[in-house]
Short mmCIF file of C-alpha atoms in Angstrom, two decimals:
data_model
loop_
_atom_site.label_atom_id
_atom_site.label_comp_id
_atom_site.label_asym_id
_atom_site.label_seq_id
_atom_site.Cartn_x
_atom_site.Cartn_y
_atom_site.Cartn_z
CA MET P 1 0.00 0.00 0.00
CA GLN P 2 1.26 3.45 -0.87
CA VAL P 3 1.52 6.00 1.98
CA GLU P 4 -0.59 8.41 -0.10
CA LYS P 5 -3.37 5.80 -0.29
CA ALA P 6 -3.10 5.17 3.46
CA ILE P 7 -3.52 8.91 4.13
CA ALA P 8 -6.59 9.01 1.85
CA LYS P 9 -8.09 6.01 3.69
CA LEU P 10 -7.37 7.63 7.06
CA LYS P 11 -9.09 10.85 6.02
CA ALA P 12 -12.07 8.96 4.55
CA ALA P 13 -12.47 6.77 7.64
CA GLY P 14 -12.27 9.85 9.85
CA HIS P 15 -14.83 11.70 7.70
CA ASP P 16 -12.32 14.52 7.24
CA ILE P 17 -14.42 16.45 4.73
CA SER P 18 -13.13 19.81 5.97
CA ASP P 19 -9.51 18.68 5.41
CA GLU P 20 -8.80 19.15 9.12
CA TYR P 21 -5.85 16.75 9.16
CA SER P 22 -2.81 17.89 7.21
CA THR P 23 -0.59 15.38 5.44
CA ASP P 24 1.97 15.84 8.23
CA ASP P 25 -0.72 15.16 10.87
CA CYS P 26 -1.72 11.97 9.04
CA ILE P 27 1.89 10.83 8.75
CA GLY P 28 2.26 11.42 12.49
CA PHE P 29 -0.81 9.28 13.23
CA LEU P 30 0.46 6.57 10.86
CA ASN P 31 3.91 6.57 12.48
CA THR P 32 2.40 6.22 15.94
CA ALA P 33 0.26 3.33 14.70
CA VAL P 34 3.25 1.66 13.01
CA GLN P 35 5.24 1.80 16.24
CA GLU P 36 2.32 0.35 18.22
CA ILE P 37 1.97 -2.54 15.76
CA CYS P 38 5.74 -3.14 15.76
CA HIS P 39 5.65 -3.50 19.53
CA GLN P 40 2.65 -5.85 19.30
CA LEU P 41 4.47 -7.98 16.73
CA ALA P 42 7.61 -8.03 18.86
CA THR P 43 5.54 -9.11 21.85
CA GLY P 44 4.14 -11.92 19.69
CA LYS P 45 7.70 -12.80 18.64
CA SER P 46 6.99 -12.29 14.95
CA PRO P 47 10.00 -13.32 12.85
CA GLN P 48 9.36 -10.46 10.43
CA MET P 49 10.46 -8.02 13.13
CA VAL P 50 13.85 -9.71 13.77
CA LYS P 51 17.13 -8.11 12.76
CA GLU P 52 20.71 -9.16 13.37
CA VAL P 53 23.79 -7.00 13.92
CA THR P 54 27.32 -7.46 15.14
CA LEU P 55 27.85 -5.70 18.46
CA HIS P 56 31.12 -4.56 20.01
CA ASP P 57 31.71 -3.85 23.69
CA SER P 58 30.60 -0.36 24.81
CA GLU P 59 28.64 0.16 21.61
CA SER P 60 25.13 1.61 21.45
CA LEU P 61 22.12 -0.54 20.72
CA PRO P 62 20.61 0.01 17.28
CA MET P 63 18.14 2.92 17.08
CA ASP P 64 15.34 0.55 16.03
CA TYR P 65 15.89 -1.83 18.98
CA ILE P 66 12.81 -3.01 20.89
CA ILE P 67 13.97 -6.13 22.76
CA SER P 68 16.53 -8.86 22.27
CA CYS P 69 15.72 -12.29 20.85
CA GLY P 70 16.89 -14.46 23.71
CA ASN P 71 19.55 -14.00 26.36
CA TYR P 72 23.02 -12.63 25.68
CA PRO P 73 26.08 -12.14 27.92
CA ILE P 74 25.57 -8.39 27.97
CA LYS P 75 24.26 -5.72 30.26
CA THR P 76 22.74 -2.51 29.06
CA THR P 77 22.83 0.92 30.59
CA GLY P 78 20.57 3.24 28.67
CA GLN P 79 21.37 2.42 25.04
CA THR P 80 24.97 1.30 25.73
CA VAL P 81 25.95 -2.39 25.74
CA THR P 82 28.68 -3.79 27.97
CA PHE P 83 29.87 -7.36 27.53
CA VAL P 84 29.79 -9.40 30.72
CA ASP P 85 32.52 -11.77 29.46
CA PRO P 86 35.76 -9.82 28.78
CA SER P 87 37.01 -12.53 26.39
CA ILE P 88 34.28 -11.65 23.85
CA ASP P 89 35.29 -9.11 21.20
CA THR P 90 32.17 -9.15 19.04
CA LEU P 91 28.74 -10.66 19.36
CA ARG P 92 26.11 -11.52 16.76
CA PHE P 93 23.01 -9.98 18.27
CA ARG P 94 19.45 -10.73 17.20
CA TYR P 95 16.72 -8.35 18.26
CA PHE P 96 13.19 -7.24 17.50
CA ALA P 97 13.23 -3.94 15.62
CA THR P 98 10.77 -1.21 14.80
CA LYS P 99 10.06 -0.21 11.22
CA PRO P 100 11.52 3.06 9.91
CA GLN P 101 9.48 6.22 10.27
CA ILE P 102 7.32 7.35 7.36
CA MET P 103 8.87 10.62 6.23
CA ASP P 104 6.46 11.79 3.51
CA ALA P 105 3.49 10.72 1.42
CA THR P 106 5.61 9.10 -1.27
CA GLY P 107 6.69 5.48 -1.03
CA ASP P 108 5.21 2.37 0.50
CA MET P 109 3.81 1.57 3.91
CA PRO P 110 6.32 -0.32 6.06
CA PHE P 111 4.70 -3.74 6.38
CA VAL P 112 4.93 -6.52 3.80
CA HIS P 113 1.52 -7.92 4.75
CA GLU P 114 -1.33 -5.70 3.55
CA VAL P 115 -3.48 -6.69 6.52
CA LEU P 116 -0.93 -5.02 8.81
CA ASN P 117 -1.00 -1.87 6.71
CA ASP P 118 -4.83 -1.88 6.89
CA ILE P 119 -4.66 -2.27 10.68
CA THR P 120 -2.14 0.58 10.77
CA VAL P 121 -4.60 2.84 8.95
CA ARG P 122 -7.45 1.85 11.28
CA LEU P 123 -5.33 2.46 14.36
CA ALA P 124 -4.11 5.81 12.97
CA THR P 125 -7.74 6.76 12.36
CA LEU P 126 -8.54 6.03 16.00
CA PHE P 127 -5.60 8.22 17.08
CA ALA P 128 -6.91 11.03 14.85
CA LEU P 129 -10.47 10.71 16.14
CA ASN P 130 -9.27 10.43 19.72
CA GLN P 131 -7.37 13.70 19.29
CA ASN P 132 -10.73 15.35 18.60
CA GLU P 133 -12.35 13.50 21.51
CA TYR P 134 -14.80 11.44 19.48
CA ASP P 135 -16.20 8.34 21.14
CA VAL P 136 -14.01 5.56 19.78
CA SER P 137 -14.68 2.99 22.52
CA GLN P 138 -16.38 0.44 20.24
CA ASP P 139 -13.70 0.80 17.57
CA LYS P 140 -11.01 0.58 20.23
CA ALA P 141 -12.45 -2.64 21.64
CA LEU P 142 -12.52 -4.16 18.16
CA LEU P 143 -9.00 -2.99 17.40
CA ASP P 144 -7.74 -4.39 20.72
CA GLU P 145 -9.00 -7.78 19.57
CA VAL P 146 -7.27 -7.30 16.22
CA ARG P 147 -4.03 -6.32 17.96
CA GLN P 148 -4.18 -9.46 20.06
CA ALA P 149 -4.75 -11.56 16.95
CA VAL P 150 -1.81 -9.85 15.23
CA ALA P 151 0.48 -10.48 18.18
CA GLN P 152 -0.52 -14.15 18.31
CA GLY P 153 -1.13 -14.95 14.66
CA MET P 154 1.83 -13.21 13.02
CA GLY P 155 4.30 -14.74 15.46
CA GLY P 156 4.45 -18.10 13.69
#
């Protein structure tokens, strides 16, 4: 799905006939939704969210880091990694990562699976409506169920 199409869907779902939400506002809502879904997928241990890097002692964790895949002989302070075993020079480190931020209306949405992009648009719509204090409780309950299904179903 193209970002431009996602913005159009967000505006249509939010009944934004007065063009209240700017493109930048919509991108902000989409980015918030993407991060929420990334965290849900990481919680569900979805393989599509896994990345691997080589870490060195006293190096910073990657900017897209959510949580590690398994246990490693490291300790973290803030974003800095310290190796517990001084004999280790480098370490192959697998972790769950967030998707990159959407910067503008050109390009594609971040998820490979269209269903995740559709959920992203629905969640972004709820964020937009919630900003204007509309009653989104029924939509939120439905989306909570969808989030749970994503976290469980996309993990395998």
